[in-house]
Tab-separated table of C-alpha atoms and ligand atoms in Angstrom:
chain	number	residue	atom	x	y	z
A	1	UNK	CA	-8.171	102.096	-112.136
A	2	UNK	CA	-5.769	103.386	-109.293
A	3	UNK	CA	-3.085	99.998	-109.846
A	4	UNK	CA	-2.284	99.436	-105.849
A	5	UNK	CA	-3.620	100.903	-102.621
A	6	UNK	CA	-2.120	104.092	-101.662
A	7	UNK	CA	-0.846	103.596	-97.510
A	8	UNK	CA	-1.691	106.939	-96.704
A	9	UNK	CA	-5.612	106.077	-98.100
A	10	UNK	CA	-4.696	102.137	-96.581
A	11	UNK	CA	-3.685	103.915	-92.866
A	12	UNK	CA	-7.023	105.990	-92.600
A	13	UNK	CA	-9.084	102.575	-93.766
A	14	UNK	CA	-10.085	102.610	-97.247
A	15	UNK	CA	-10.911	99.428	-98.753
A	16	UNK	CA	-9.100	99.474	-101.696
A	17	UNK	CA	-11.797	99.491	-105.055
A	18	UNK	CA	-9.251	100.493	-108.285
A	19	UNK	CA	-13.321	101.835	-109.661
A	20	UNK	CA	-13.993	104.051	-107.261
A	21	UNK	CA	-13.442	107.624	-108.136
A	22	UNK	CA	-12.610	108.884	-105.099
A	23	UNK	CA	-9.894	106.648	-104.610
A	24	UNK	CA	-8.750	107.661	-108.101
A	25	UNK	CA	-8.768	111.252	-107.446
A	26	UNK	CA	-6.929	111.098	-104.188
A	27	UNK	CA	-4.387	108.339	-105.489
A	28	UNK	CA	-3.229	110.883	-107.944
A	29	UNK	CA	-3.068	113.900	-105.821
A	30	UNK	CA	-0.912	111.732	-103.115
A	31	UNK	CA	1.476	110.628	-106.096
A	32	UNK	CA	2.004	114.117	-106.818
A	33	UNK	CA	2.365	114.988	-102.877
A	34	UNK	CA	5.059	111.922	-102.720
A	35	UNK	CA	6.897	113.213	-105.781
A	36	UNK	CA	7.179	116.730	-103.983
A	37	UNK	CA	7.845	114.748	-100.917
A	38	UNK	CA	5.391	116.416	-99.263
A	39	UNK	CA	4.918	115.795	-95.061
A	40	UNK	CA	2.918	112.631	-93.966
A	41	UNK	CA	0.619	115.433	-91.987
A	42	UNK	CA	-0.448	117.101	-95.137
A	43	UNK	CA	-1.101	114.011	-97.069
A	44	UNK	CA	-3.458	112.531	-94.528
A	45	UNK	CA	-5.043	115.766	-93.894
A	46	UNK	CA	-5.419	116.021	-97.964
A	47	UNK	CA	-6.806	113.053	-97.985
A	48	UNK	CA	-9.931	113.085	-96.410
A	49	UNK	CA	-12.320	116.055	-96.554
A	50	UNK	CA	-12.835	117.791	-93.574
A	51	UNK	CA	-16.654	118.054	-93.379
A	52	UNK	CA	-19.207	115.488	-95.184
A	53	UNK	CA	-23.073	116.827	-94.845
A	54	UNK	CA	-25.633	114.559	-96.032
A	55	UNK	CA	-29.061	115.915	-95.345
A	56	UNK	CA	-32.421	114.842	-96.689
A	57	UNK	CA	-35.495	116.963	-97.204
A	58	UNK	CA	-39.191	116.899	-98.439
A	59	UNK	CA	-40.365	119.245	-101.783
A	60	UNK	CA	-43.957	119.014	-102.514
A	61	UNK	CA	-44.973	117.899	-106.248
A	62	UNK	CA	-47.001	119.393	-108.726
A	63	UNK	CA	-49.159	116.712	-108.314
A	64	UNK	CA	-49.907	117.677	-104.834
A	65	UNK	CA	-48.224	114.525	-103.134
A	66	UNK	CA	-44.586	114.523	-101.591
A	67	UNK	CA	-40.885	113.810	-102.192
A	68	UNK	CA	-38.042	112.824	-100.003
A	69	UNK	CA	-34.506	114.078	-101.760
A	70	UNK	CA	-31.097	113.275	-100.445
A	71	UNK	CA	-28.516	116.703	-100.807
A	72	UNK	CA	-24.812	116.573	-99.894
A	73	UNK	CA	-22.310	119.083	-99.417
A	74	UNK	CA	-18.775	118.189	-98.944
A	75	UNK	CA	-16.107	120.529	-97.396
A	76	UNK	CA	-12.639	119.450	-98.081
A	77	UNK	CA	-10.371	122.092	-97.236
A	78	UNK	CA	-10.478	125.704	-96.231
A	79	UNK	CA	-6.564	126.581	-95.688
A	80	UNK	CA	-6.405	129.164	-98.250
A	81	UNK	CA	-10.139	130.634	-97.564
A	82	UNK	CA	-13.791	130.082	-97.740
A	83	UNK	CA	-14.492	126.271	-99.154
A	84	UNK	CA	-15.750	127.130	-102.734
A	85	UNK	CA	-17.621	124.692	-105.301
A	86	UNK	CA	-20.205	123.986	-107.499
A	87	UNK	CA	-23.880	122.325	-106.707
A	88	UNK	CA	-24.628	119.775	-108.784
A	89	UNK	CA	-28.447	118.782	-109.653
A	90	UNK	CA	-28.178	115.100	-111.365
A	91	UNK	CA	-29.346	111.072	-110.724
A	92	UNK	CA	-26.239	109.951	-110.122
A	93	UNK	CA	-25.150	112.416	-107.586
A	94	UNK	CA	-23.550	110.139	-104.553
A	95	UNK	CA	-21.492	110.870	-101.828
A	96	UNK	CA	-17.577	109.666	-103.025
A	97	UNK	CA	-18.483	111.865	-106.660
A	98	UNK	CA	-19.121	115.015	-104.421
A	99	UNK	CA	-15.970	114.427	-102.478
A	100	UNK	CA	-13.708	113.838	-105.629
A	101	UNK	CA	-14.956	116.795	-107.207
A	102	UNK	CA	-14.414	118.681	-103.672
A	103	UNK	CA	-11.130	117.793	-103.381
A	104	UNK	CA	-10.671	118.824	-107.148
A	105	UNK	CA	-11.793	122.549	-106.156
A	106	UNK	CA	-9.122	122.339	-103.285
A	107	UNK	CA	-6.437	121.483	-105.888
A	108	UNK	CA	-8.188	124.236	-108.957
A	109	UNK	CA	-8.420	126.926	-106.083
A	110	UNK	CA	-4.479	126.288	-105.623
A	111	UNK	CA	-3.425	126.182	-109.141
A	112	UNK	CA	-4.984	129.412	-109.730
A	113	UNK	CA	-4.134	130.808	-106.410
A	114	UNK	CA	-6.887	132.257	-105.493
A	115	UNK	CA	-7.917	133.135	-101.888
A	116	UNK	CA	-10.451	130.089	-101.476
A	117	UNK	CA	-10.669	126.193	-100.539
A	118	UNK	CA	-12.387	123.968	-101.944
A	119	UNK	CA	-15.908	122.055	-101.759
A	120	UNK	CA	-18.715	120.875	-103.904
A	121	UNK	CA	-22.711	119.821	-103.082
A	122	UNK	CA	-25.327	118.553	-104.705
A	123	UNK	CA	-28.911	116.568	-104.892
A	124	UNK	CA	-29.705	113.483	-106.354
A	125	UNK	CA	-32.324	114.188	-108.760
A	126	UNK	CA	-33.300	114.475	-112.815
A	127	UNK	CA	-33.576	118.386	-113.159
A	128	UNK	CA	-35.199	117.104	-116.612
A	129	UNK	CA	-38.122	115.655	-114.996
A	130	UNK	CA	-39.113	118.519	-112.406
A	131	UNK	CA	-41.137	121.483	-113.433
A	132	UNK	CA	-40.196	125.024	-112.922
A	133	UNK	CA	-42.075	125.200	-109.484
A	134	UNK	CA	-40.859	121.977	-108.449
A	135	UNK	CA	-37.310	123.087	-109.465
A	136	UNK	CA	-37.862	126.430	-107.413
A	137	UNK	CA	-39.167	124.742	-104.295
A	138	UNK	CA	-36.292	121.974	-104.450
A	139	UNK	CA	-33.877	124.512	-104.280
A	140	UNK	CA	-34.997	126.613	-101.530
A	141	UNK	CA	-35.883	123.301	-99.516
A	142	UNK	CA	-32.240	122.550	-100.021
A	143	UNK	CA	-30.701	125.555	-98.782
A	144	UNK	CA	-32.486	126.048	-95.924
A	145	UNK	CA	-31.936	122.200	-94.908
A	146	UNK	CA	-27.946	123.548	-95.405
A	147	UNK	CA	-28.939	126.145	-92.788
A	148	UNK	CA	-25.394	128.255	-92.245
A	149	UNK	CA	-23.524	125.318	-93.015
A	150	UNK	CA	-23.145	127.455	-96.364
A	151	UNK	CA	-22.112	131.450	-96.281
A	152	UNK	CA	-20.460	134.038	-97.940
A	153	UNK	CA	-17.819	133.845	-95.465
A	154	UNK	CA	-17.616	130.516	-94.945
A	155	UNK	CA	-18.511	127.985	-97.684
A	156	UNK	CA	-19.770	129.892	-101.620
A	157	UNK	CA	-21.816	127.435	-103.618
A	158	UNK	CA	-21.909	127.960	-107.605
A	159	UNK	CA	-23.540	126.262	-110.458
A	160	UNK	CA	-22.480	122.925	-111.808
A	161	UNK	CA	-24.137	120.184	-113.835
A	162	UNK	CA	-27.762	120.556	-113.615
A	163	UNK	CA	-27.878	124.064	-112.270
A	164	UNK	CA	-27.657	127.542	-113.531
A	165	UNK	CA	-27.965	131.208	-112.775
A	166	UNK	CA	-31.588	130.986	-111.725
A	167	UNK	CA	-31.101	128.395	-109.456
A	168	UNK	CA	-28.310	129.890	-107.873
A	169	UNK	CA	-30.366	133.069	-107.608
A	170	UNK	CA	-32.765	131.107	-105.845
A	171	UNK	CA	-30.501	129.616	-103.379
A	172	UNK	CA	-28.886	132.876	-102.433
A	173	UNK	CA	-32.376	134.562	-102.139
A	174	UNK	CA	-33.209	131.496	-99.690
A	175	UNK	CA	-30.232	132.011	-97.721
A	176	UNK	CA	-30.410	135.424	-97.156
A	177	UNK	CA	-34.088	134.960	-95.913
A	178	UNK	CA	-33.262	132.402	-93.682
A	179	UNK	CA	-30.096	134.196	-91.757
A	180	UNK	CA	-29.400	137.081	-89.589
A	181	UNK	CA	-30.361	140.477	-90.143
A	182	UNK	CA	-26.490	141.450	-91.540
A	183	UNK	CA	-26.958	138.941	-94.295
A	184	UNK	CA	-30.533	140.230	-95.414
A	185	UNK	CA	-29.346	143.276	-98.030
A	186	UNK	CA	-25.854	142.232	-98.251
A	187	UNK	CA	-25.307	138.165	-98.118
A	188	UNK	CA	-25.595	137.757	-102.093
A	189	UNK	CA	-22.084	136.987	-101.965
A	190	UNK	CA	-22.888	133.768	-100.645
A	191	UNK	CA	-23.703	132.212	-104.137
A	192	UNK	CA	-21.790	132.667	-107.740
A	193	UNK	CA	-22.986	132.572	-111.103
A	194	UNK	CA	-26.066	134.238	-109.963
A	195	UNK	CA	-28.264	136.590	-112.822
A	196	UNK	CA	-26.094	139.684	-113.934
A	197	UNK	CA	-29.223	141.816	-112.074
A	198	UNK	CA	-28.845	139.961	-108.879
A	199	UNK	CA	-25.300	140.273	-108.118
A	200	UNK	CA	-24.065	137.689	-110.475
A	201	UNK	CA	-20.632	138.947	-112.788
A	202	UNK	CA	-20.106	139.885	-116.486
A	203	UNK	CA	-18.211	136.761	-118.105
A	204	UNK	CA	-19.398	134.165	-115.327
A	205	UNK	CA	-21.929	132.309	-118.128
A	206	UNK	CA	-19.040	131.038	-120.043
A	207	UNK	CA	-16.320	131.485	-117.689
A	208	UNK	CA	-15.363	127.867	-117.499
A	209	UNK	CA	-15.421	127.479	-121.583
A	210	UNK	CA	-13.488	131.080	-121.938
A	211	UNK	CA	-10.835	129.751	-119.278
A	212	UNK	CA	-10.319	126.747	-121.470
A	213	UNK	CA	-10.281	128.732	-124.362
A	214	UNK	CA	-7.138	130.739	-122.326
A	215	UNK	CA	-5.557	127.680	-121.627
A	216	UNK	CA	-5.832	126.717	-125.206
A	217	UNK	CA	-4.097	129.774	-126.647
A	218	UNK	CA	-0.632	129.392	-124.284
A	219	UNK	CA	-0.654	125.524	-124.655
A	220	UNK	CA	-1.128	124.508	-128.241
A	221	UNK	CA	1.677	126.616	-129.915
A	222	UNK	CA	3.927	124.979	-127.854
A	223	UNK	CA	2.410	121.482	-129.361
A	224	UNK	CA	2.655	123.169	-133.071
A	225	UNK	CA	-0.961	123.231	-133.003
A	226	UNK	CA	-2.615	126.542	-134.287
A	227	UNK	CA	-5.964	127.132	-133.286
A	228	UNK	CA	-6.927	128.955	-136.555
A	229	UNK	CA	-6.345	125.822	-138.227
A	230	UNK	CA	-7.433	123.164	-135.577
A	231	UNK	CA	-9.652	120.427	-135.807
A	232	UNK	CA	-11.749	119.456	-132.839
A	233	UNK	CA	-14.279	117.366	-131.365
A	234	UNK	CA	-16.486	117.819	-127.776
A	235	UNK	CA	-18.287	115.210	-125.467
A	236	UNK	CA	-21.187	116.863	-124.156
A	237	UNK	CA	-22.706	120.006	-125.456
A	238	UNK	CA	-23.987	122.267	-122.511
A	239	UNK	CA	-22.396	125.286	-121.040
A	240	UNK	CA	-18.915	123.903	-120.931
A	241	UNK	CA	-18.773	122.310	-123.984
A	242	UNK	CA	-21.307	124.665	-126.410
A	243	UNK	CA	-18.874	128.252	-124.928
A	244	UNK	CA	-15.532	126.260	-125.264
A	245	UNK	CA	-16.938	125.917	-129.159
A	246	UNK	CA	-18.499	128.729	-129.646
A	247	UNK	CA	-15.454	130.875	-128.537
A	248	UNK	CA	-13.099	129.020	-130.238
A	249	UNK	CA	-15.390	129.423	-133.479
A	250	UNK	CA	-14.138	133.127	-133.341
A	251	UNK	CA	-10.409	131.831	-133.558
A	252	UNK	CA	-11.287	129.972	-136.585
A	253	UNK	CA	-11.094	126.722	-134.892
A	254	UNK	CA	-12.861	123.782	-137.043
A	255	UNK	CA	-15.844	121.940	-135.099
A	256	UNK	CA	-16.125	118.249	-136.913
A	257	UNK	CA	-17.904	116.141	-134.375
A	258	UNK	CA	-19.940	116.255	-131.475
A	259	UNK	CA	-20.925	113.484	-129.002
A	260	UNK	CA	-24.137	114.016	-125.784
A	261	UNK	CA	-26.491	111.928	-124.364
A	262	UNK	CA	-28.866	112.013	-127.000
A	263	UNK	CA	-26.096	110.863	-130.061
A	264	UNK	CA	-23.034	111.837	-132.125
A	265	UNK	CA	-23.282	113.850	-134.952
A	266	UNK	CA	-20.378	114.781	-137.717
A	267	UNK	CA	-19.048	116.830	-140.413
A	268	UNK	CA	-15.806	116.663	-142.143
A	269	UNK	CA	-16.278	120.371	-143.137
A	270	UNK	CA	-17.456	121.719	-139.594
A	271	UNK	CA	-20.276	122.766	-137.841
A	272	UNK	CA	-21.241	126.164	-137.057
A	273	UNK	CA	-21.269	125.906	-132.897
A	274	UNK	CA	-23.577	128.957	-132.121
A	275	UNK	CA	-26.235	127.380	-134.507
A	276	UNK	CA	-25.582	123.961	-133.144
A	277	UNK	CA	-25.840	125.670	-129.303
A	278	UNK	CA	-28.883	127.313	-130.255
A	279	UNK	CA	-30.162	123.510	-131.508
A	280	UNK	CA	-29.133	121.771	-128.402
A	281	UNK	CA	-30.754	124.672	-126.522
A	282	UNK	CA	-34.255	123.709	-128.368
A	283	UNK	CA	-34.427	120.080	-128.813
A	284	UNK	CA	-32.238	119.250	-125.979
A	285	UNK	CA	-29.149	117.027	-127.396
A	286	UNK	CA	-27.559	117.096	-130.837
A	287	UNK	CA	-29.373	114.441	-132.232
A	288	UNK	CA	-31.014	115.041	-134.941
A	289	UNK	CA	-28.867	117.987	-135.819
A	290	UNK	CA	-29.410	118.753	-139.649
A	291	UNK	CA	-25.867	120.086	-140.830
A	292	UNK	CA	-24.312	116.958	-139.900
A	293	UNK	CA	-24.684	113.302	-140.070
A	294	UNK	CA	-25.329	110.869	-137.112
A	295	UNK	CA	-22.484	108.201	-136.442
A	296	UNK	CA	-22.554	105.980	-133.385
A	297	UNK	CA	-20.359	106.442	-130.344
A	298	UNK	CA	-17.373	104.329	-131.397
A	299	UNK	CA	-16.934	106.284	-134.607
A	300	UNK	CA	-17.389	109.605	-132.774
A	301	UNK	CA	-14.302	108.290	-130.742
A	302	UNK	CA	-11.969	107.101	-133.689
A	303	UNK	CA	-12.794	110.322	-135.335
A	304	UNK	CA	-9.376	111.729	-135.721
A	305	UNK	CA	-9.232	115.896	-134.695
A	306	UNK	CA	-5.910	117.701	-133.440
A	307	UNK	CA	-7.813	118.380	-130.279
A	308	UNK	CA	-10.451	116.366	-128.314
A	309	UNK	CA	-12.506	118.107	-125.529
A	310	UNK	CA	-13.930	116.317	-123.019
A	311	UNK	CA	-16.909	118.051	-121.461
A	312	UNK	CA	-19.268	116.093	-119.895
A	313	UNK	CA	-19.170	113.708	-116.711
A	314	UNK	CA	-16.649	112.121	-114.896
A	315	UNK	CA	-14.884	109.018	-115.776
A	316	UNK	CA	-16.593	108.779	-119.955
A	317	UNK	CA	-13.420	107.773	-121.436
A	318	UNK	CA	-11.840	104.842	-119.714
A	319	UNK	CA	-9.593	102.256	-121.134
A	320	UNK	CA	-11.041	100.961	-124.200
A	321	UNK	CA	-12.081	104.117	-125.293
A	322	UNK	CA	-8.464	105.551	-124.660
A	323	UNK	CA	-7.803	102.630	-127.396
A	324	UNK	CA	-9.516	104.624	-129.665
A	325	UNK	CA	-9.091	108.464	-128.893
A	326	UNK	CA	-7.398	109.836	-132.128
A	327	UNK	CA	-6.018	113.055	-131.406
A	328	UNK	CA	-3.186	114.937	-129.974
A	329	UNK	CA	-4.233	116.487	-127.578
A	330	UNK	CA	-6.799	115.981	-125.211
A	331	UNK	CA	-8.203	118.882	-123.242
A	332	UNK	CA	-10.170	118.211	-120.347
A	333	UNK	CA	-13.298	120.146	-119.673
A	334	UNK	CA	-15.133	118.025	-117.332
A	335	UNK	CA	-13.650	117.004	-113.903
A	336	UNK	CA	-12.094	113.643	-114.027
A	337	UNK	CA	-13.140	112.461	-117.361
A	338	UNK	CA	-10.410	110.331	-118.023
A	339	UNK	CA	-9.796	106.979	-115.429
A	340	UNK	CA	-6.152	106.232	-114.767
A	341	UNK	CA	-6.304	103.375	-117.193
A	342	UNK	CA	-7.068	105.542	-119.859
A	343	UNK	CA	-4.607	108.241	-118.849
A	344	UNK	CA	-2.147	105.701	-119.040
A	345	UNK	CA	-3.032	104.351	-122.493
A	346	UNK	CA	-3.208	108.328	-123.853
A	347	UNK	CA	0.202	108.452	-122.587
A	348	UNK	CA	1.504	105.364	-124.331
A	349	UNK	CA	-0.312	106.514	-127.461
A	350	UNK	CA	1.409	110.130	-127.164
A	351	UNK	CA	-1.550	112.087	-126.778
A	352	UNK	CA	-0.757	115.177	-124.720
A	353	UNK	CA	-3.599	115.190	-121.591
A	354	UNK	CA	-4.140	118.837	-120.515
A	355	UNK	CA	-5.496	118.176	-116.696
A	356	UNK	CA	-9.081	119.243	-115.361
A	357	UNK	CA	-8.098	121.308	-112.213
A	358	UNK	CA	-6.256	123.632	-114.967
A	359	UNK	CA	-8.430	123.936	-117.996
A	360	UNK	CA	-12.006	123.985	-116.466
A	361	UNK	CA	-10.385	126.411	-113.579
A	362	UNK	CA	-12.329	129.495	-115.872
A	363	UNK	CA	-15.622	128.621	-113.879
A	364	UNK	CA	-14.093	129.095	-110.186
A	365	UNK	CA	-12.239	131.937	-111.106
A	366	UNK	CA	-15.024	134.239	-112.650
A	367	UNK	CA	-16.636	133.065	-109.603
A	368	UNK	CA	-14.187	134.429	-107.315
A	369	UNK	CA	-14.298	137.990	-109.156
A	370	UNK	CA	-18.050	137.978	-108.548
A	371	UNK	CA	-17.919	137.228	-105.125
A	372	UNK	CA	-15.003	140.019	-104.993
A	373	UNK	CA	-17.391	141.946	-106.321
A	374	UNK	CA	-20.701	141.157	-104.182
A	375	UNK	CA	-18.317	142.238	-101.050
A	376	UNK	CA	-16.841	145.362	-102.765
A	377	UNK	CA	-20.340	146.218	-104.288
A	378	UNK	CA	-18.648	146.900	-107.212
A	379	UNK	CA	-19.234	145.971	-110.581
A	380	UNK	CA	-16.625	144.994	-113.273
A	381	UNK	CA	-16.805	145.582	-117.113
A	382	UNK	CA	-17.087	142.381	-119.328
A	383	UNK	CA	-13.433	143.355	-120.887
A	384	UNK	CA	-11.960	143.353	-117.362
A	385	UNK	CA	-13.353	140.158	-116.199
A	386	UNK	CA	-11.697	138.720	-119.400
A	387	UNK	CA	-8.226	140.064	-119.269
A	388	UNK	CA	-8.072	139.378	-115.635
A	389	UNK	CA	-9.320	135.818	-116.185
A	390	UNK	CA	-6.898	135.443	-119.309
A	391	UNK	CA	-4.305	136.885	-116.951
A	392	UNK	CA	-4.299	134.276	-114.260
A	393	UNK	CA	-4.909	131.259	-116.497
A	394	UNK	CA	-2.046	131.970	-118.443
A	395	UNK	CA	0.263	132.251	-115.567
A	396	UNK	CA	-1.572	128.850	-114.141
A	397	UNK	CA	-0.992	127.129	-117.330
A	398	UNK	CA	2.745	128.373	-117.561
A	399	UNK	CA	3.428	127.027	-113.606
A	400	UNK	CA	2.056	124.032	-114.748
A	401	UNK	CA	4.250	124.191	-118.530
A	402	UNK	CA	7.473	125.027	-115.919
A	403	UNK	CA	6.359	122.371	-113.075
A	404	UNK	CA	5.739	119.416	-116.064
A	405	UNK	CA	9.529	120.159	-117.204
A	406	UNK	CA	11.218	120.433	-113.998
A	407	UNK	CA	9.802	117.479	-112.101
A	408	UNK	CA	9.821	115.475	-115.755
A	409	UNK	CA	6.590	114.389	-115.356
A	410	UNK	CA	2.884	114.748	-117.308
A	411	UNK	CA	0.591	117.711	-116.644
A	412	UNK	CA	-1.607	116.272	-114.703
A	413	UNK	CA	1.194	115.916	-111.902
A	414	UNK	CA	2.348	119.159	-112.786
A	415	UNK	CA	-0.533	120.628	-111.757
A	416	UNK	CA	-1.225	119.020	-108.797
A	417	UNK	CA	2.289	119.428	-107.726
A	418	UNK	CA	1.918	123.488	-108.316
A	419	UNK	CA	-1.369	123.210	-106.237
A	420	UNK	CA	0.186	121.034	-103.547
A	421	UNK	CA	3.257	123.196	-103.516
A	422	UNK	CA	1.183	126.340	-102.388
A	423	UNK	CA	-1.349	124.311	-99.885
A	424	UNK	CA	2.460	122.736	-98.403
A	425	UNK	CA	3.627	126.116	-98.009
A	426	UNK	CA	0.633	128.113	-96.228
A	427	UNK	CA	0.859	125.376	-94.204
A	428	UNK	CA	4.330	126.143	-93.116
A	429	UNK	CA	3.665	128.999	-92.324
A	430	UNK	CA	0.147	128.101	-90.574
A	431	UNK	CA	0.625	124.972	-88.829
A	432	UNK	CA	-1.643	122.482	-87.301
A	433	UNK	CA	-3.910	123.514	-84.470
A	434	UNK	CA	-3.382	123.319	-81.418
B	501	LIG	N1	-18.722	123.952	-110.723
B	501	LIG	C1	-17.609	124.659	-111.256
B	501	LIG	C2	-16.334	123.842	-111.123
B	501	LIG	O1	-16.368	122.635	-111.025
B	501	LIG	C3	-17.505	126.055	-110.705
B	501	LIG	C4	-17.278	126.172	-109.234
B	501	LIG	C5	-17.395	127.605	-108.720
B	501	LIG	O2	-17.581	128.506	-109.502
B	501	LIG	O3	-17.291	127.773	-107.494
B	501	LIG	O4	-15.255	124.345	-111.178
């Protein structure tokens, strides 16, 4: 919970709700912005997105009859370049989610400083419960309702929870349909994390786990933690979570326990995560998982590990669960998993909190060389997506390493003071229209 009402959020009319996540997420990026001192100008502009598209469209069934979907895409800032962000296909999709995790992609495309803002989209539906077809049709019904309110110059969708490569191939094959004549051979660039054949980059699959991996390998020395020798435990086992394990299986890291919507599985002596992946890829969840037992979910989070991984959705570990978080440090793979309660009761317990906007930045990034690439029509080699990606994560995780000592504060306003630090000084240099 966000303790008091921020003014700046107070001035432009919020009612103040300490649950609401968008109030969260902006509460903590204006801290950081008042710690830097940032201008009143910034922090109001910050603090609201500057487009909100809500559309709703019709998909036919299988069965023959019709449904009405609701979509959203959220724009919240373009200073540094085209608004960038993922597309997520889930239930609980709503409109203050897709503007947290918008203004999140503002704040990652900072950190990293790349050349992009930041936005996010997404439909409120169970991807589990539609067909291929229906999947297919949603998606291109989507787009087209997004007319060129998306582009490759103006606002890059990518996949996020719920979508993939094939639906992203989809949406860019809809948009490119659907728009001028310029855009027909060339406008791939308009969607990331498409299929390799299509466009799509080396690396981008497990871009987000490999950039957390990155992170990783700079931070935890510094916290006497060797990977080789680590214990660990992830919340949620899709692409985040399964690459984050599987990669760090190569460094010898030790998986013991695993929690997803289906259970929570352990095993004191580790599991093997490409076998587990392949599971999870088959039955759909861990549960049921033979090389391991099944625990419930308050065991899973007393479990003690050196590191815990966060992975799945927003806000999963709030205050009582903070109670029971045994580990040192906690890495955070989702966006937002952690409320400000339970940041606040890490803290107190001395677990170390490695932010979102810097270890699940991997995803954006690899998404940025592919659309680099789309424009350049070039195409890079798996090795030199990796050492660029491993070269600009460790530089983000060292601003933030620097930033965290300097200002004496945690990592999480480290990072959004090194993001806020670059947005405050384009817009020096920029200014405010007219
Ligand atoms: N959805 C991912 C994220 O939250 C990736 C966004 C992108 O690649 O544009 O960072």
């Amino acid at each position: 919970m966000a303790s008091a009402p921020n003014t700046i959020l107070s001035e432009l009319g919020f009612r103040f709700d300490p649950n609401n996540l968008y109030q969260q997420t902006a509460t903590q990026v204006l801290a950081a912005a008042e710690l830097l001192d940032l201008p009143t100008f910034l922090q109001l502009i910050l603090a609201q997105p500057k487009n909100e598209l809500m559309v709703h469209f019709p998909v036919r069934m299988d069965s023959g009859s019709y449904k009405l979907f609701k979509g959203y895409r959220v724009q919240h800032n373009n200073l540094l370049g085209p608004y960038k962000g993922g597309m997520r296909f889930h239930p609980s999709v709503s409109l203050d989610d897709v503007k947290s995790l918008s203004l999140l992609m503002t704040m990652k495309c900072a950190l990293v400083r790349l050349p992009l803002g930041g936005g996010k989209g997404g439909v409120q539906v169970d991807p589990r419960q539609l067909s291929k077809g229906e999947m297919m049709r949603l998606t291109r019904r989507f787009t087209s309702a997004l007319g060129d309110n998306i582009g490759p110059d103006y606002d890059i969708p990518a996949p996020d929870v719920g979508t993939n490569a094939e639906i992203m191939g989809w949406m860019a094959d809809t948009y490119m349909n659907i728009t001028g004549r310029a855009q027909r051979s060339y406008g791939n660039a308009v969607v990331t994390g498409k299929p390799l054949a299509f466009g799509g980059s080396e690396g981008r699959e497990k871009a987000t786990g490999q950039g957390l991996v990155f992170v990783l390998e700079v931070m935890l020395p510094a916290m006497h933690i060797d990977p080789a020798k680590m214990t660990y435990s992830v919340i949620g086992y899709g692409n985040v979570g399964s690459w984050t394990a599987r990669l760090l299986k190569e460094r010898g890291s030790k998986l013991t326990a695993v929690l997803d919507h289906t259970g929570a599985i352990l095993n004191h002596s580790g599991m093997d995560a490409d076998e587990l992946a392949a599971y999870v890829q088959q039955n759909g969840g861990v549960k049921g998982y033979a090389d391991a037992e099944a625990i419930d979910t308050d065991t899973f989070y007393k479990h003690e590990v050196d590191v815990m991984i966060p992975a799945a959705l927003e806000q999963m570990i709030d205050e009582s669960r903070g109670s029971q978080i045994n580990c040192k440090v906690l890495a955070e793979g989702a966006n937002a998993p952690c409320t400000p309660l339970a940041d606040r009761m890490l803290e107190q317990r001395g677990v170390q909190v490695l932010p979102a906007i810097l270890c699940n930045a991997g995803g954006v990034t690899v998404s940025y060389f592919e659309w680099k690439q789309n424009r350049q029509a070039e195409r890079w080699s798996a090795q030199k997506v990796d050492d660029e990606l491993r070269r600009l994560m460790h530089a983000a995780a060292d601003r933030v390493t620097d930033l965290a000592k300097e200002k004496k504060c945690d990592m999480r306003a480290a990072a959004y003071c090194s993001a806020l630090q670059y947005l405050d000084e384009v817009y020096e240099i920029r200014g405010v229209f007219p």
